[in-house]
Short mmCIF file of C-alpha atoms and ligand atoms in Angstrom, two decimals:
data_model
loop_
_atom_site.label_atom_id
_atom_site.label_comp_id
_atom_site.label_asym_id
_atom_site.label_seq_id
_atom_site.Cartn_x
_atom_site.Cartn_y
_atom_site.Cartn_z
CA UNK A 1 1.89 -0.78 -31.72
CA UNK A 2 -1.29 -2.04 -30.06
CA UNK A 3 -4.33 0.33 -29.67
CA UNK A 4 -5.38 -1.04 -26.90
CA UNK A 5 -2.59 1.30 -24.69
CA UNK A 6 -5.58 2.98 -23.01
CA UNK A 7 -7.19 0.20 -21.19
CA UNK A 8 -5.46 -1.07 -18.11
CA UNK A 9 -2.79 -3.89 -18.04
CA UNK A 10 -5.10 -6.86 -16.50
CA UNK A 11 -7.68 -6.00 -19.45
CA UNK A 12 -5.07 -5.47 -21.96
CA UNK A 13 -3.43 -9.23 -20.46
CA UNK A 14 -6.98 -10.44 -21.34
CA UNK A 15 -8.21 -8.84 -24.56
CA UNK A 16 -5.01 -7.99 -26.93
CA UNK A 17 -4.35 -10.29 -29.68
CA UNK A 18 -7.56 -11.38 -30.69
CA UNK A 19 -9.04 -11.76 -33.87
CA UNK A 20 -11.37 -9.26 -34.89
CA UNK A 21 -15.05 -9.94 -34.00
CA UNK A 22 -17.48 -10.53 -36.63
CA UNK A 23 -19.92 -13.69 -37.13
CA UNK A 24 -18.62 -16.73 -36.27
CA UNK A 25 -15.46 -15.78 -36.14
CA UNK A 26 -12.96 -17.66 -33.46
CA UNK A 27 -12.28 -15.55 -30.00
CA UNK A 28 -8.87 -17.03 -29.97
CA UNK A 29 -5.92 -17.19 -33.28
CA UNK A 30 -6.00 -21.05 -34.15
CA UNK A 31 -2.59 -22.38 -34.24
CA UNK A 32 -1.09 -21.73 -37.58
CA UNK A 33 1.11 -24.75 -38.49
CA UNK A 34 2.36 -23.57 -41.60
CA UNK A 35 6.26 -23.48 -42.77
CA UNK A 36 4.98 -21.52 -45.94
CA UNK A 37 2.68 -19.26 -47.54
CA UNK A 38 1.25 -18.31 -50.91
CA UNK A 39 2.69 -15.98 -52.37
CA UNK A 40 1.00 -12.40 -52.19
CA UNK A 41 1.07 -11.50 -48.79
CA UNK A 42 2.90 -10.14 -45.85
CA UNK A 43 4.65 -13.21 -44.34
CA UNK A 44 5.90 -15.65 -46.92
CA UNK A 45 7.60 -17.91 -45.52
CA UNK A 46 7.03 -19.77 -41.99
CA UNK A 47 10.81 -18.04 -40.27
CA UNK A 48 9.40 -14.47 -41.11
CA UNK A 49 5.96 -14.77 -39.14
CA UNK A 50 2.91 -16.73 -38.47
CA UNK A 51 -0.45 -15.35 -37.44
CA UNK A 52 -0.16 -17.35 -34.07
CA UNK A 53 2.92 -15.40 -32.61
CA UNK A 54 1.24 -11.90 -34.03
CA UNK A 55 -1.37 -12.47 -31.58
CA UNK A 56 1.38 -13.17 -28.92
CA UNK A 57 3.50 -10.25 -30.13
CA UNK A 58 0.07 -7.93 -30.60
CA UNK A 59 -0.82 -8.47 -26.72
CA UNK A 60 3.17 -8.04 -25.35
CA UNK A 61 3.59 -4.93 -27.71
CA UNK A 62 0.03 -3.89 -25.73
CA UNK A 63 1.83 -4.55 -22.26
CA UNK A 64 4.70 -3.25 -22.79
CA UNK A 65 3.58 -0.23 -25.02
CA UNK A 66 5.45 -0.91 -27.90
CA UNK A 67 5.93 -2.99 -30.71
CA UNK A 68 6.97 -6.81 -30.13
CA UNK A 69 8.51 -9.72 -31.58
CA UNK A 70 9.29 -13.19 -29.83
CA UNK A 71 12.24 -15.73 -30.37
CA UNK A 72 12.27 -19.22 -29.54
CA UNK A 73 13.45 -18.21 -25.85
CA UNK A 74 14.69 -15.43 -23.71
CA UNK A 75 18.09 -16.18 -24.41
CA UNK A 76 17.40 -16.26 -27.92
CA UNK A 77 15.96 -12.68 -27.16
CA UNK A 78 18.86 -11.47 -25.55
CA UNK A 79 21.02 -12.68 -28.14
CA UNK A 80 19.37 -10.65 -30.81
CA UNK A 81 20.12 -7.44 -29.90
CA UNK A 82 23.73 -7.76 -28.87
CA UNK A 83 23.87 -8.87 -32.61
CA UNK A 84 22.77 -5.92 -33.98
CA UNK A 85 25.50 -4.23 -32.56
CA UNK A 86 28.62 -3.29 -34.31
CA UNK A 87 31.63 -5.51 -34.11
CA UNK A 88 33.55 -3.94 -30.83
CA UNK A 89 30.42 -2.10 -29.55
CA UNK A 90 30.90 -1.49 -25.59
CA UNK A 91 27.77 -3.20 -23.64
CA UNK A 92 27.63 -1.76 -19.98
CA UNK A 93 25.62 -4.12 -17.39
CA UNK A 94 25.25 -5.87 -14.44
CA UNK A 95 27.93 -8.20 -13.04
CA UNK A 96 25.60 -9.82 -11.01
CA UNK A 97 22.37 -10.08 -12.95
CA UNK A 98 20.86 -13.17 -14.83
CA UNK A 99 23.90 -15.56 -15.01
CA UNK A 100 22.83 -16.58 -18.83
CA UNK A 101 23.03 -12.97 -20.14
CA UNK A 102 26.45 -12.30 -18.42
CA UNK A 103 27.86 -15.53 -19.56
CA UNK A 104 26.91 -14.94 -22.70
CA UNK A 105 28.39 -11.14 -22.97
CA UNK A 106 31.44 -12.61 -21.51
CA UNK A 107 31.87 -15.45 -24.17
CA UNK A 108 31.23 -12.46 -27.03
CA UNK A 109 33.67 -10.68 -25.27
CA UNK A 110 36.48 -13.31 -25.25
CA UNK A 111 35.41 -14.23 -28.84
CA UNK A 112 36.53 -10.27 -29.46
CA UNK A 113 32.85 -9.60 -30.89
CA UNK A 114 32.08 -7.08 -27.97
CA UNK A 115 33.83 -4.99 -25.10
CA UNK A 116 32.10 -5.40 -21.98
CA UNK A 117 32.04 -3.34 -18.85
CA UNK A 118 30.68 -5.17 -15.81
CA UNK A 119 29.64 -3.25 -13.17
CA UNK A 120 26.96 -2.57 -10.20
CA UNK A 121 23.69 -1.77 -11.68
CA UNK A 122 22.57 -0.41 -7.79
CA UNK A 123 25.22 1.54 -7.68
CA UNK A 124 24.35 4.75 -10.23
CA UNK A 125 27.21 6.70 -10.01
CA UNK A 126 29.26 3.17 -10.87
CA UNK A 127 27.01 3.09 -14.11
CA UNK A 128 27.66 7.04 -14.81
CA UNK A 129 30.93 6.37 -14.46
CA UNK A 130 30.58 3.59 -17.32
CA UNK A 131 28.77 5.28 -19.47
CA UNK A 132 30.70 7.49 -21.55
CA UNK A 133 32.28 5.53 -24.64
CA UNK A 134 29.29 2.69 -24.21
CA UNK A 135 27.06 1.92 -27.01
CA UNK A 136 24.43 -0.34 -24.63
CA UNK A 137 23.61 -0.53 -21.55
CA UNK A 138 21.66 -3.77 -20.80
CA UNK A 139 19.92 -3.20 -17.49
CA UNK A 140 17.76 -5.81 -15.03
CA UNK A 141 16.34 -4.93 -12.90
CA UNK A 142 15.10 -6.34 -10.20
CA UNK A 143 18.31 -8.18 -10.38
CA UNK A 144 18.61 -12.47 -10.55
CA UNK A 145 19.20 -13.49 -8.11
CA UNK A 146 19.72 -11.08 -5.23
CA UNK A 147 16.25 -8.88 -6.00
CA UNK A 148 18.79 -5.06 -6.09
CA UNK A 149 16.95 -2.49 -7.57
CA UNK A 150 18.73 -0.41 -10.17
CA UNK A 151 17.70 3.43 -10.75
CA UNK A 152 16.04 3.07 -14.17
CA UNK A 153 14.49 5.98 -14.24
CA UNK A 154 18.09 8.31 -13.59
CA UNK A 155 20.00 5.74 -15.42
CA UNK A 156 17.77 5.46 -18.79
CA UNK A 157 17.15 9.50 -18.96
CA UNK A 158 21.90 9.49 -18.18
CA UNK A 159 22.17 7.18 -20.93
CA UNK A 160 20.03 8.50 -23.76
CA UNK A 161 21.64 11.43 -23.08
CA UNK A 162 24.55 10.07 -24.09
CA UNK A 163 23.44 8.82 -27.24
CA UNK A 164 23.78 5.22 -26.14
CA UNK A 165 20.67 2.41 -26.71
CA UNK A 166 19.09 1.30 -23.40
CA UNK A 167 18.00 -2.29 -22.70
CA UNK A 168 15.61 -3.20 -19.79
CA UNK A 169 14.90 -7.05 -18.89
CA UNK A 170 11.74 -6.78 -17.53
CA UNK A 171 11.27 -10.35 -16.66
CA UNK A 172 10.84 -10.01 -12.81
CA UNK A 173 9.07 -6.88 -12.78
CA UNK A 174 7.01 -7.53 -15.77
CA UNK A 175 5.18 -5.08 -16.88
CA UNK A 176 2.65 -4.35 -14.11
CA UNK A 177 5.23 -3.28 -12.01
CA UNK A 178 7.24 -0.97 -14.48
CA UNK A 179 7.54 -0.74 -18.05
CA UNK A 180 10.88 0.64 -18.82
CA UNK A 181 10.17 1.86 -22.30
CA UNK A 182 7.88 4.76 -21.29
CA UNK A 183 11.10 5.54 -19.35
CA UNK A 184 12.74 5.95 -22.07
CA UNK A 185 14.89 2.47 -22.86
CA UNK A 186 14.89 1.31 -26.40
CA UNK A 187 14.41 -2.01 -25.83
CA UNK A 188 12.16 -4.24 -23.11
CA UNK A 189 13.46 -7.88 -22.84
CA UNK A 190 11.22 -10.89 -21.40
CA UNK A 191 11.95 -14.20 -20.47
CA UNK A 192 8.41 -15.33 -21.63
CA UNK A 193 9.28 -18.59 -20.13
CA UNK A 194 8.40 -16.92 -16.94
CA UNK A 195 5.59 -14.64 -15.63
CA UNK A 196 4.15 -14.03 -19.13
CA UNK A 197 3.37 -17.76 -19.92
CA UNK A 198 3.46 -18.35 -16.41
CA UNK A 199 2.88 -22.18 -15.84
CA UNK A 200 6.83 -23.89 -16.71
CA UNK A 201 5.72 -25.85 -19.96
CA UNK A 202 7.28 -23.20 -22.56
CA UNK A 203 10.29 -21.57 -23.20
CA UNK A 204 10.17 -18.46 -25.08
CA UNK A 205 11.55 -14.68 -25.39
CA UNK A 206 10.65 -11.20 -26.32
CA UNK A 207 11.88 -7.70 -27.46
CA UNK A 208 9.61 -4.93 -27.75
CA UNK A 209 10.68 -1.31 -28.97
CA UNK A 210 9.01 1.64 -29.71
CA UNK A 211 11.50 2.76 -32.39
CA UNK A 212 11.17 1.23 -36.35
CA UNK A 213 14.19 1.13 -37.10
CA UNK A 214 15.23 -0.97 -34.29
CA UNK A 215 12.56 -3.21 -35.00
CA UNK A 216 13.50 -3.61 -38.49
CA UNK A 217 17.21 -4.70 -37.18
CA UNK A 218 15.88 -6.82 -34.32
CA UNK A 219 13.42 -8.61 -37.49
CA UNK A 220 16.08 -9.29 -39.72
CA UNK A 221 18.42 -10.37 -36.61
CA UNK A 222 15.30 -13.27 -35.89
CA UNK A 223 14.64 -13.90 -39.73
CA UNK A 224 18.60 -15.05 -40.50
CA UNK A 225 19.57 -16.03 -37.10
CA UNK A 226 16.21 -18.49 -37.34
CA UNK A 227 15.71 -18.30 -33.16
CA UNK A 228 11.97 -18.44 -34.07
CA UNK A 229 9.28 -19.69 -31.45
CA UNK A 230 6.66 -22.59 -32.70
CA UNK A 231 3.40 -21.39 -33.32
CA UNK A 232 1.77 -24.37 -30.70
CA UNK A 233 4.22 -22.54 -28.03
CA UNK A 234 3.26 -19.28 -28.91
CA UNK A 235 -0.35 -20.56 -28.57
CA UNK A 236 0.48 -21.73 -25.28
CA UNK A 237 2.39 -18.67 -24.21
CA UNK A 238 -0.79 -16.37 -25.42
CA UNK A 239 -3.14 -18.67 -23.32
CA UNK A 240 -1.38 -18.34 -20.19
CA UNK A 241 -1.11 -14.76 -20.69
CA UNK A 242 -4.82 -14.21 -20.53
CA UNK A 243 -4.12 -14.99 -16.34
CA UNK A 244 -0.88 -13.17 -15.93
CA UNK A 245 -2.71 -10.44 -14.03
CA UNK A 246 -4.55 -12.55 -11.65
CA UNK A 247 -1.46 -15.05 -11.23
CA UNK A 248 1.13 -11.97 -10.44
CA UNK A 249 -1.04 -10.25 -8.03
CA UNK A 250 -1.57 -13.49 -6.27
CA UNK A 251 2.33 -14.55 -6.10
CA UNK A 252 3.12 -10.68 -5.50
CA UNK A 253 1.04 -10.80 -2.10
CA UNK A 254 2.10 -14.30 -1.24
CA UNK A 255 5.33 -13.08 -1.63
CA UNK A 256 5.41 -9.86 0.52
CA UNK A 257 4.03 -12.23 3.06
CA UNK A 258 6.81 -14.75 3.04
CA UNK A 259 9.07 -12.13 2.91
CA UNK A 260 7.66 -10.81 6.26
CA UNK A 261 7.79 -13.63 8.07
CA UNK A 262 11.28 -15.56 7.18
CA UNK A 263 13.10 -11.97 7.61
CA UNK A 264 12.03 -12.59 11.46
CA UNK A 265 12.44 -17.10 11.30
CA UNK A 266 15.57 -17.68 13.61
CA UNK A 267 17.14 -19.74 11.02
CA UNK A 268 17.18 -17.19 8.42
CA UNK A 269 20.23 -14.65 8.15
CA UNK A 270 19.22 -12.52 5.37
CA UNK A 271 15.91 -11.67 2.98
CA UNK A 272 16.16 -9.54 -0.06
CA UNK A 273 12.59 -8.67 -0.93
CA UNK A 274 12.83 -5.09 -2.05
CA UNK A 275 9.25 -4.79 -0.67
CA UNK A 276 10.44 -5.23 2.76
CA UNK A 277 10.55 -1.74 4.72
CA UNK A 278 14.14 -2.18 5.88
CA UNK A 279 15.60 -3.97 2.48
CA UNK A 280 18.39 -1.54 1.09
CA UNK A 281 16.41 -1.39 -1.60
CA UNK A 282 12.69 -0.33 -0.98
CA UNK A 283 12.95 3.48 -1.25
CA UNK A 284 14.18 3.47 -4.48
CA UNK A 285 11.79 0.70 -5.73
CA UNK A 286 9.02 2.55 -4.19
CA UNK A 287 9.94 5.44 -6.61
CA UNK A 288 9.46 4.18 -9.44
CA UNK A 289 7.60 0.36 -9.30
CA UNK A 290 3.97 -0.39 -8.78
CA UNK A 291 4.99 -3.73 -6.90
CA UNK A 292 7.85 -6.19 -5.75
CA UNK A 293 7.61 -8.50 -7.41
CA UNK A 294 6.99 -12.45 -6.57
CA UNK A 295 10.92 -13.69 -6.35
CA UNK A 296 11.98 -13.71 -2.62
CA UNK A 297 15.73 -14.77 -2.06
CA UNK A 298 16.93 -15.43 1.56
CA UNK A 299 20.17 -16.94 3.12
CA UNK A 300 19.97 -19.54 5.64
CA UNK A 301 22.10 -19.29 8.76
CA UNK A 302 24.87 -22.60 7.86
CA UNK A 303 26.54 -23.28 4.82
CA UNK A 304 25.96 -24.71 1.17
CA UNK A 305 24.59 -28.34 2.14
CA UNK A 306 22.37 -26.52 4.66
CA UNK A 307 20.66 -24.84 2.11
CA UNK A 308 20.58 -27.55 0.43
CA UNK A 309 19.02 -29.82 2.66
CA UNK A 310 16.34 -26.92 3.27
CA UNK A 311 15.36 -26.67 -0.61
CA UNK A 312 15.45 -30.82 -0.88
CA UNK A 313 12.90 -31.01 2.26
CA UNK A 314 10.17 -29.45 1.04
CA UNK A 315 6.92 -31.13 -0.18
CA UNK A 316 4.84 -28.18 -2.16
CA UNK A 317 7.29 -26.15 -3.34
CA UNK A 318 9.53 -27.94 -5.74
CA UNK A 319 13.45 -27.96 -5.69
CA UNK A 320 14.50 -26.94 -9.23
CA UNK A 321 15.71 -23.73 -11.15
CA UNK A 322 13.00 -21.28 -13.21
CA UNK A 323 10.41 -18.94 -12.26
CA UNK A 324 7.28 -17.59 -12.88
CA UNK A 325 5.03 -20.77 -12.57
CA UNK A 326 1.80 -21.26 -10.66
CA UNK A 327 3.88 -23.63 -8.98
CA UNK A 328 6.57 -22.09 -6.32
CA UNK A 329 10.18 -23.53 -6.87
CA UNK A 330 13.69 -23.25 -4.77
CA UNK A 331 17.04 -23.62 -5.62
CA UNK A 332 20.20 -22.91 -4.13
CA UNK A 333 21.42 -20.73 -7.03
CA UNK A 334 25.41 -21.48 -6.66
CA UNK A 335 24.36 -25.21 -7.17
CA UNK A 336 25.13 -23.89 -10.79
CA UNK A 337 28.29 -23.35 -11.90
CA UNK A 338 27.75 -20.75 -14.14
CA UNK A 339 26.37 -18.06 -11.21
CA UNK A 340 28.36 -15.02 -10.33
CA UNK A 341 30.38 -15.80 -7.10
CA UNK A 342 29.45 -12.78 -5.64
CA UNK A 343 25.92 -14.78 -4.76
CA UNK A 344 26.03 -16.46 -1.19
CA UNK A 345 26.69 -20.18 -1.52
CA UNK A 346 23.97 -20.46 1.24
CA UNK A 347 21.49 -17.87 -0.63
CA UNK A 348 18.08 -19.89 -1.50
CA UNK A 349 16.41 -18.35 -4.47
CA UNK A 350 12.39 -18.63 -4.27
CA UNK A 351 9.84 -18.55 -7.12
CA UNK A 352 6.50 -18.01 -5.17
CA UNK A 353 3.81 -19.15 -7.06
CA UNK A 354 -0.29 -19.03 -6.34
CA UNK A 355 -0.78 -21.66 -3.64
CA UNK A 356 -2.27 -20.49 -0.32
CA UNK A 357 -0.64 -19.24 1.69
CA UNK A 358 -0.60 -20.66 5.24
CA UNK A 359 0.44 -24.02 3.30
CA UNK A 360 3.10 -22.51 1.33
CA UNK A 361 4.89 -21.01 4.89
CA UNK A 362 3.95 -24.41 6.35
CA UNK A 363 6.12 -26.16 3.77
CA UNK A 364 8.94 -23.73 4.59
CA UNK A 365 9.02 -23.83 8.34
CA UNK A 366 9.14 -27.45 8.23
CA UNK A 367 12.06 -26.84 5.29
CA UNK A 368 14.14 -25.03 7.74
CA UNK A 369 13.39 -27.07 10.65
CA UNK A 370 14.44 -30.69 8.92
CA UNK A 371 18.06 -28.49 7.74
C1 PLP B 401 16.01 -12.50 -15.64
C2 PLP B 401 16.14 -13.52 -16.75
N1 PLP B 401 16.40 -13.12 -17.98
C3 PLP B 401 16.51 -14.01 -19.00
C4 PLP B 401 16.40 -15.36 -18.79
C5 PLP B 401 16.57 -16.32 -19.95
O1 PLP B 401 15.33 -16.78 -20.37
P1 PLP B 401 15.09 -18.24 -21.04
O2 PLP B 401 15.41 -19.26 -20.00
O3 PLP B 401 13.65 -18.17 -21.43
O4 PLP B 401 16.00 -18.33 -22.20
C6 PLP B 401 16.13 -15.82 -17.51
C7 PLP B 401 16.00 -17.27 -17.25
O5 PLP B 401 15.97 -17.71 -16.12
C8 PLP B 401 15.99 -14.88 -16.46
O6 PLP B 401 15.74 -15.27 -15.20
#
């Protein structure tokens, strides 16, 4: 664990996970491009560590307030702690959440690895109910793709109550808006890919913890299952961090604003921003969060090719799937065949990223007028 917990997280984002000052010495961890290492020391071999990824894992662990290690991508992340658990374990989480994570529960369930209860992470007396007999509940929260907010703070406190280990993807929130293991959870997931890197040229995944043991498991679980990141990522994924204050707060206003303004555009049904004063949502995320967020997810009045049409006419923001970027991107999320069918076929998911503005809502007006 980092002990730089005391500063704030924009200075944290800027200063953890450098190398100690002294003459000469580099402000930033070179890229360590090393499979092996002489014998002696703490590493050993190039799938156990690398100096470039502590620095990466030094300044998450800072974020997040625990200890951190990162995998070769979020999934990769994921996938690591449902392995630890015991053959038959019961996982509790969201049926409509991240569509990779439920997928992937679902496969280990039909493979007979794991017993999974699917329910509404919004709804806490659903996940009360579900609790008793579970071993983890994995929560999100806000949710991919339709931005619901689940209780963490009522549903981390029920659950280690219970005795049963607590996940918390943090991706969209990230953690200037909550950070779920001072809560209580046991683990903190990231999709580095995302906010963290921030700019759509890596792919890579965290788990932090505040408990050894766990860390030990989650360790051994990267060492043999060889989901490691490559140091130039990590590099890459460290260097973006150093902006991931400045970037969020940027696409967190931008997004409050576009939020605002398509929940009153004609040809707009629906907006789930749960920063919006009337969004089902708000109290509760007021409560607890320090922000919304930068994800903004609407429905367009029409059907699947209007939305369509909408996310192909735009000439900033780009049509295609991820998050977190500079960059805004739109999708229509049911284009993939893998999402929960409880999302809208006409629900358009948006990424908003750090342009300005008046030129990102002129891109979008024009969107929906060309549909
Ligand atoms: C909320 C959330 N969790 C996890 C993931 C998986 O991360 P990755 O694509 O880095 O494997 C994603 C990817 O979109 C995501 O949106």
């Amino acid at each position: 664990m980092s002990n730089e917990k005391k500063l704030h997280p924009e200075s944290i984002a800027v200063s953890a996970g450098r190398p100690a000052p002294s003459p000469d010495a580099p402000v930033n961890f070179p890229i360590e491009l090393s499979a092996t290492f002489v014998v002696g020391g703490p590493i050993g071999y190039g799938r156990y560590g690398n100096q470039t990824w502590h620095a990466l894992e030094d300044a998450i662990g800072a974020l997040e307030q625990g200890s951190t290690l990162v995998f070769s991508s979020g999934m990769a992340a994921i996938n690591s702690v449902f392995s630890i658990l015991p053959a038959g374990s019961v996982v509790t989480t969201s049926h409509q959440g991240y569509n990779g994570t439920m997928n992937l529960l679902k496969s280990m369930q039909e493979g007979g690895h794991l017993e999974v209860r699917f329910v509404d992470v919004a709804n806490t007396q659903e996940v009360l109910d579900a609790l008793p007999g579970t071993h983890l509940l994995w929560l999100e929260s806000p949710t991919n793709p339709t931005l619901t907010i689940a209780d963490l703070p009522s549903l981390i406190s029920a659950a280690k109550k219970l005795g049963c280990l607590v996940a918390v993807d943090n991706t969209f929130a990230t953690p200037l808006n909550q950070q779920p293991l001072l809560m209580g959870a046991d683990f903190v997931m990231h999709s580095v890919t995302k906010y963290l890197a921030g700019h759509s040229d890596v792919l890579m995944g965290s788990i932090s913890t505040q408990n050894p043991a766990l860390l030990e498991k989650i360790s051994t679980a990267r060492k043999l299952g060889g989901a490691i990141a490559g140091p130039f990522e990590a590099w890459l994924a460290l260097r973006g961090l150093r902006t991931f204050a400045l970037r969020f707060e940027k696409a967190q206003s931008n997004a409050m604003a576009l939020a605002t303004r398509l929940s009153v555009h004609p040809k707009v049904s629906i907006v789930h921003y749960p920063g919006l004063a009337n969004d089902p949502h708000h109290l509760r995320a007021k409560s607890f969060m320090n922000g919304y967020g930068a994800m903004v997810s609407f429905l367009v009045h029409g059907d699947a090719a209007t939305a369509d049409k909408v996310c192909a006419s735009s000439t900033l923001i780009t049509q295609a799937t991820s998050l977190g970027g500079v960059e805004s991107l739109w999708e229509r999320r049911r284009r993939w065949a893998g999402e929960s069918v409880s999302v809208p076929e006409n629900l358009i998911r948006l990424s908003v990223g750090c342009e300005n503005i008046e030129d990102l809502w002129t891109d979008i007006q024009s969107a929906l007028m060309k549909a």
